[in-house]
Amino acid sequence: MKDILTHAEAGVMTLTFNRLERKNSITSAMYAALADALEAASADPATRVALLQGHETVFCAGNDIGDFLNQPPAGADSPVFRFLRGIAQFPKPLVAAVCGPAVGVGTTMLFHCDLVFAGDNAAFSLPFVNLGLCPEAASSLLVPQMFGYHRAAEALLLGEPFMAEAALEAGLVNRVLPPTEANAYAQAQARKLAAKPLGSLVETKRLMKLGQQGPVLDRMQEEGASFSRMLREPAAREAFTAFMEKRRPDFSQV
């Protein structure tokens, strides 16, 4: 599909967010395309590494709000949950290049990547509470593990953006580069990985994540149930209505 570009070369499957007119916000169809591509990459012996990237000005603005409200997740087999399980269970190296805004799932997907390279214009945010919702993608588990509790509380409860250098300090990002260089650098690193023995890459990743995948999938399920419930409650309705009407939400009555 045109909104997710897929390109395979030199053992690297590159998935590019290509919806710049909507800041690469993700629709249900895009989630399905991403989930299908990751599943294919996992099964294809010619694919050794997967790479997620956007444009040098924007990585991903999170969910497309209109599409999300019209097609809310309906069960564990909905495209968004298929994608989240896909990145959590992807057995091969998963690399990301992030420039500009990375909002909501644009940030939480990165906690499942093995290497993340950011442009110095990257701005990460986890605004779930501000939308009357709760974290997803097991971020309520993974953010405290990586950031420590207090910095995780700052990111998840206040929901304010943090920049590339802060992400580097917290361990979310491996290296910060000029935005015009980030995608190419990530591609070069992905090709370095692809030149290594696949069995060693897969086994090393499996061992590093040993004991974590079960809790991650359990937390995704718990978050998904809460997220789906909260999506129907007054706080989320007020937040999304305010977003569509381009005004500040009023949570004083919810």
Tab-separated table of C-alpha atoms in Angstrom:
chain	number	residue	atom	x	y	z
A	1	MET	CA	0.000	0.000	0.000
A	2	LYS	CA	1.130	3.558	-0.665
A	3	ASP	CA	1.048	4.618	3.018
A	4	ILE	CA	3.523	1.880	4.018
A	5	LEU	CA	6.365	1.352	1.575
A	6	THR	CA	8.124	-2.023	1.683
A	7	HIS	CA	11.564	-2.526	0.184
A	8	ALA	CA	13.843	-5.553	0.484
A	9	GLU	CA	17.543	-5.343	-0.350
A	10	ALA	CA	20.744	-6.911	0.961
A	11	GLY	CA	18.870	-8.891	3.603
A	12	VAL	CA	17.120	-5.799	5.016
A	13	MET	CA	13.332	-5.337	4.873
A	14	THR	CA	12.678	-1.587	5.116
A	15	LEU	CA	9.197	-0.426	6.131
A	16	THR	CA	8.669	3.288	5.527
A	17	PHE	CA	5.801	5.367	6.888
A	18	ASN	CA	4.690	7.314	3.822
A	19	ARG	CA	1.694	9.411	4.776
A	20	LEU	CA	3.328	12.777	5.172
A	21	GLU	CA	0.142	14.752	4.536
A	22	ARG	CA	-1.154	13.303	7.838
A	23	LYS	CA	2.212	13.278	9.622
A	24	ASN	CA	2.454	9.505	9.145
A	25	SER	CA	-0.462	8.883	11.499
A	26	ILE	CA	-1.406	5.218	11.345
A	27	THR	CA	-4.727	3.838	10.097
A	28	SER	CA	-6.127	0.372	10.631
A	29	ALA	CA	-5.106	-0.549	7.080
A	30	MET	CA	-1.546	0.608	7.782
A	31	TYR	CA	-1.396	-1.505	10.946
A	32	ALA	CA	-2.531	-4.511	8.905
A	33	ALA	CA	0.149	-3.848	6.277
A	34	LEU	CA	2.832	-3.532	8.965
A	35	ALA	CA	1.695	-6.723	10.704
A	36	ASP	CA	1.656	-8.641	7.414
A	37	ALA	CA	5.112	-7.345	6.457
A	38	LEU	CA	6.641	-8.309	9.808
A	39	GLU	CA	5.086	-11.756	9.598
A	40	ALA	CA	6.502	-12.215	6.095
A	41	ALA	CA	9.921	-10.911	7.146
A	42	SER	CA	9.980	-13.288	10.086
A	43	ALA	CA	9.297	-16.291	7.862
A	44	ASP	CA	11.516	-15.293	4.912
A	45	PRO	CA	15.061	-16.706	5.262
A	46	ALA	CA	16.347	-14.032	2.863
A	47	THR	CA	15.278	-11.316	5.318
A	48	ARG	CA	17.755	-10.977	8.171
A	49	VAL	CA	16.831	-7.544	9.557
A	50	ALA	CA	13.742	-5.301	9.540
A	51	LEU	CA	13.990	-1.512	9.598
A	52	LEU	CA	11.256	1.004	10.472
A	53	GLN	CA	11.655	4.577	9.253
A	54	GLY	CA	9.718	7.715	8.427
A	55	HIS	CA	10.694	11.014	6.834
A	56	GLU	CA	13.467	13.303	8.065
A	57	THR	CA	10.755	15.704	9.311
A	58	VAL	CA	8.371	13.257	10.988
A	59	PHE	CA	8.447	9.630	12.111
A	60	CYS	CA	4.876	8.954	13.221
A	61	ALA	CA	2.147	11.102	14.793
A	62	GLY	CA	0.481	8.073	16.401
A	63	ASN	CA	-2.984	6.806	15.566
A	64	ASP	CA	-5.087	8.544	12.946
A	65	ILE	CA	-7.773	9.841	15.303
A	66	GLY	CA	-10.639	9.850	12.802
A	67	ASP	CA	-9.859	6.344	11.560
A	68	PHE	CA	-9.321	5.163	15.130
A	69	LEU	CA	-12.738	6.422	16.241
A	70	ASN	CA	-14.469	4.946	13.184
A	71	GLN	CA	-12.655	1.609	13.476
A	72	PRO	CA	-11.727	1.098	17.141
A	73	PRO	CA	-9.800	-2.072	17.980
A	74	ALA	CA	-12.200	-4.997	18.155
A	75	GLY	CA	-10.538	-7.930	19.826
A	76	ALA	CA	-7.070	-9.458	19.883
A	77	ASP	CA	-7.011	-10.011	16.117
A	78	SER	CA	-7.552	-6.342	15.248
A	79	PRO	CA	-4.734	-4.906	13.076
A	80	VAL	CA	-3.217	-2.752	15.820
A	81	PHE	CA	-2.888	-5.653	18.246
A	82	ARG	CA	-1.521	-7.894	15.479
A	83	PHE	CA	1.153	-5.281	14.828
A	84	LEU	CA	2.023	-4.873	18.505
A	85	ARG	CA	2.377	-8.619	18.973
A	86	GLY	CA	4.384	-8.743	15.748
A	87	ILE	CA	7.017	-6.283	16.938
A	88	ALA	CA	7.148	-7.885	20.394
A	89	GLN	CA	7.694	-11.367	18.939
A	90	PHE	CA	9.846	-10.484	15.916
A	91	PRO	CA	12.783	-12.903	16.203
A	92	LYS	CA	15.301	-11.067	14.031
A	93	PRO	CA	17.004	-7.708	14.617
A	94	LEU	CA	14.576	-4.784	14.426
A	95	VAL	CA	16.059	-1.328	13.762
A	96	ALA	CA	14.380	2.088	13.707
A	97	ALA	CA	15.315	5.526	12.378
A	98	VAL	CA	13.328	8.305	14.058
A	99	CYS	CA	13.212	11.977	13.058
A	100	GLY	CA	10.706	14.635	14.079
A	101	PRO	CA	7.578	13.769	16.092
A	102	ALA	CA	7.146	10.222	17.420
A	103	VAL	CA	3.791	10.324	19.216
A	104	GLY	CA	2.064	7.549	21.160
A	105	VAL	CA	2.625	4.307	19.308
A	106	GLY	CA	5.300	6.173	17.347
A	107	THR	CA	7.312	6.023	20.577
A	108	THR	CA	6.042	2.809	22.189
A	109	MET	CA	6.961	0.676	19.161
A	110	LEU	CA	10.587	1.719	19.701
A	111	PHE	CA	10.767	-0.149	23.023
A	112	HIS	CA	10.542	-3.348	20.968
A	113	CYS	CA	13.347	-2.377	18.584
A	114	ASP	CA	16.905	-3.588	19.090
A	115	LEU	CA	18.618	-0.471	17.726
A	116	VAL	CA	17.136	3.027	17.480
A	117	PHE	CA	18.839	5.949	15.743
A	118	ALA	CA	17.339	9.416	16.079
A	119	GLY	CA	17.630	12.710	14.305
A	120	ASP	CA	18.415	15.596	16.615
A	121	ASN	CA	14.922	16.918	15.790
A	122	ALA	CA	13.205	13.810	17.226
A	123	ALA	CA	10.481	14.536	19.775
A	124	PHE	CA	9.061	11.552	21.647
A	125	SER	CA	5.769	11.657	23.556
A	126	LEU	CA	3.438	9.289	25.393
A	127	PRO	CA	0.234	11.361	25.697
A	128	PHE	CA	-2.166	8.563	26.661
A	129	VAL	CA	-3.346	10.119	29.947
A	130	ASN	CA	-3.947	13.416	28.121
A	131	LEU	CA	-6.338	11.533	25.838
A	132	GLY	CA	-8.222	9.884	28.698
A	133	LEU	CA	-6.544	6.560	27.931
A	134	CYS	CA	-3.803	4.315	29.309
A	135	PRO	CA	-0.468	3.117	27.890
A	136	GLU	CA	-0.237	0.434	25.207
A	137	ALA	CA	2.400	-1.796	23.583
A	138	ALA	CA	3.460	-2.958	27.084
A	139	SER	CA	4.866	0.527	27.666
A	140	SER	CA	3.542	0.519	31.252
A	141	LEU	CA	6.044	-2.318	31.813
A	142	LEU	CA	8.903	-1.362	29.492
A	143	VAL	CA	9.135	2.389	30.149
A	144	PRO	CA	9.737	1.984	33.917
A	145	GLN	CA	12.222	-0.810	33.213
A	146	MET	CA	14.265	1.394	30.890
A	147	PHE	CA	13.774	4.873	32.362
A	148	GLY	CA	13.390	4.072	36.063
A	149	TYR	CA	10.081	4.697	37.808
A	150	HIS	CA	10.206	8.464	38.320
A	151	ARG	CA	11.266	9.340	34.795
A	152	ALA	CA	8.689	6.872	33.496
A	153	ALA	CA	6.009	8.564	35.616
A	154	GLU	CA	7.035	11.919	34.171
A	155	ALA	CA	6.760	10.584	30.618
A	156	LEU	CA	3.526	8.627	31.089
A	157	LEU	CA	1.581	10.758	33.606
A	158	LEU	CA	2.457	14.219	32.275
A	159	GLY	CA	2.665	13.057	28.654
A	160	GLU	CA	4.986	15.893	27.676
A	161	PRO	CA	7.461	15.518	24.802
A	162	PHE	CA	11.101	14.685	25.462
A	163	MET	CA	13.810	15.248	22.909
A	164	ALA	CA	16.458	13.049	21.328
A	165	GLU	CA	19.216	13.791	23.847
A	166	ALA	CA	16.934	12.841	26.747
A	167	ALA	CA	15.994	9.628	24.922
A	168	LEU	CA	19.696	8.909	24.415
A	169	GLU	CA	20.398	9.426	28.120
A	170	ALA	CA	17.488	7.168	29.093
A	171	GLY	CA	18.662	4.366	26.793
A	172	LEU	CA	15.831	4.470	24.249
A	173	VAL	CA	18.140	5.751	21.502
A	174	ASN	CA	21.570	4.437	20.486
A	175	ARG	CA	22.818	7.520	18.659
A	176	VAL	CA	21.656	11.029	17.707
A	177	LEU	CA	22.435	12.320	14.224
A	178	PRO	CA	21.473	15.167	11.902
A	179	PRO	CA	17.978	14.389	10.512
A	180	THR	CA	19.264	14.167	6.949
A	181	GLU	CA	21.638	11.371	7.996
A	182	ALA	CA	19.507	9.255	10.344
A	183	ASN	CA	17.770	6.997	7.816
A	184	ALA	CA	20.980	6.313	5.896
A	185	TYR	CA	22.908	5.589	9.091
A	186	ALA	CA	20.215	3.181	10.298
A	187	GLN	CA	20.253	1.478	6.906
A	188	ALA	CA	24.046	1.076	7.090
A	189	GLN	CA	23.821	-0.446	10.570
A	190	ALA	CA	21.030	-2.762	9.429
A	191	ARG	CA	23.204	-3.970	6.562
A	192	LYS	CA	26.047	-4.630	8.990
A	193	LEU	CA	23.688	-6.848	10.955
A	194	ALA	CA	22.415	-8.548	7.803
A	195	ALA	CA	25.969	-9.569	6.910
A	196	LYS	CA	26.302	-11.541	10.152
A	197	PRO	CA	25.171	-15.176	10.647
A	198	LEU	CA	21.390	-15.168	11.042
A	199	GLY	CA	21.366	-18.025	13.536
A	200	SER	CA	23.687	-16.113	15.852
A	201	LEU	CA	21.615	-12.945	15.589
A	202	VAL	CA	18.366	-14.751	16.357
A	203	GLU	CA	19.789	-16.784	19.237
A	204	THR	CA	21.485	-13.774	20.814
A	205	LYS	CA	18.265	-11.761	20.657
A	206	ARG	CA	16.301	-14.701	22.069
A	207	LEU	CA	18.677	-15.030	25.001
A	208	MET	CA	18.664	-11.283	25.738
A	209	LYS	CA	14.862	-11.307	25.831
A	210	LEU	CA	14.550	-14.652	27.636
A	211	GLY	CA	11.903	-14.404	30.327
A	212	GLN	CA	10.598	-11.064	29.055
A	213	GLN	CA	8.316	-11.996	26.172
A	214	GLY	CA	5.649	-13.642	28.329
A	215	PRO	CA	5.283	-10.643	30.669
A	216	VAL	CA	5.305	-8.269	27.688
A	217	LEU	CA	2.484	-10.116	25.932
A	218	ASP	CA	0.540	-10.409	29.194
A	219	ARG	CA	0.912	-6.671	29.790
A	220	MET	CA	-0.178	-5.908	26.218
A	221	GLN	CA	-3.342	-7.937	26.822
A	222	GLU	CA	-4.030	-6.185	30.138
A	223	GLU	CA	-3.402	-2.749	28.612
A	224	GLY	CA	-5.531	-3.600	25.582
A	225	ALA	CA	-8.528	-4.486	27.743
A	226	SER	CA	-8.190	-1.247	29.731
A	227	PHE	CA	-7.550	0.821	26.611
A	228	SER	CA	-10.664	-0.536	24.861
A	229	ARG	CA	-12.802	0.143	27.937
A	230	MET	CA	-11.442	3.655	28.491
A	231	LEU	CA	-11.912	4.514	24.826
A	232	ARG	CA	-15.686	4.369	25.427
A	233	GLU	CA	-15.637	6.476	28.613
A	234	PRO	CA	-16.352	10.228	29.000
A	235	ALA	CA	-12.724	11.364	29.416
A	236	ALA	CA	-11.632	9.896	26.086
A	237	ARG	CA	-14.742	11.188	24.331
A	238	GLU	CA	-14.009	14.693	25.643
A	239	ALA	CA	-10.333	14.453	24.637
A	240	PHE	CA	-11.078	13.299	21.097
A	241	THR	CA	-13.926	15.777	20.633
A	242	ALA	CA	-11.636	18.585	21.767
A	243	PHE	CA	-8.945	17.382	19.378
A	244	MET	CA	-11.344	17.362	16.423
A	245	GLU	CA	-12.698	20.802	17.443
A	246	LYS	CA	-9.149	22.148	17.954
A	247	ARG	CA	-9.721	23.255	21.544
A	248	ARG	CA	-8.348	22.376	24.956
A	249	PRO	CA	-10.189	19.470	26.610
A	250	ASP	CA	-12.111	20.084	29.823
A	251	PHE	CA	-11.807	17.132	32.191
A	252	SER	CA	-13.350	18.903	35.190
A	253	GLN	CA	-16.570	16.880	34.903
A	254	VAL	CA	-15.047	13.453	34.221
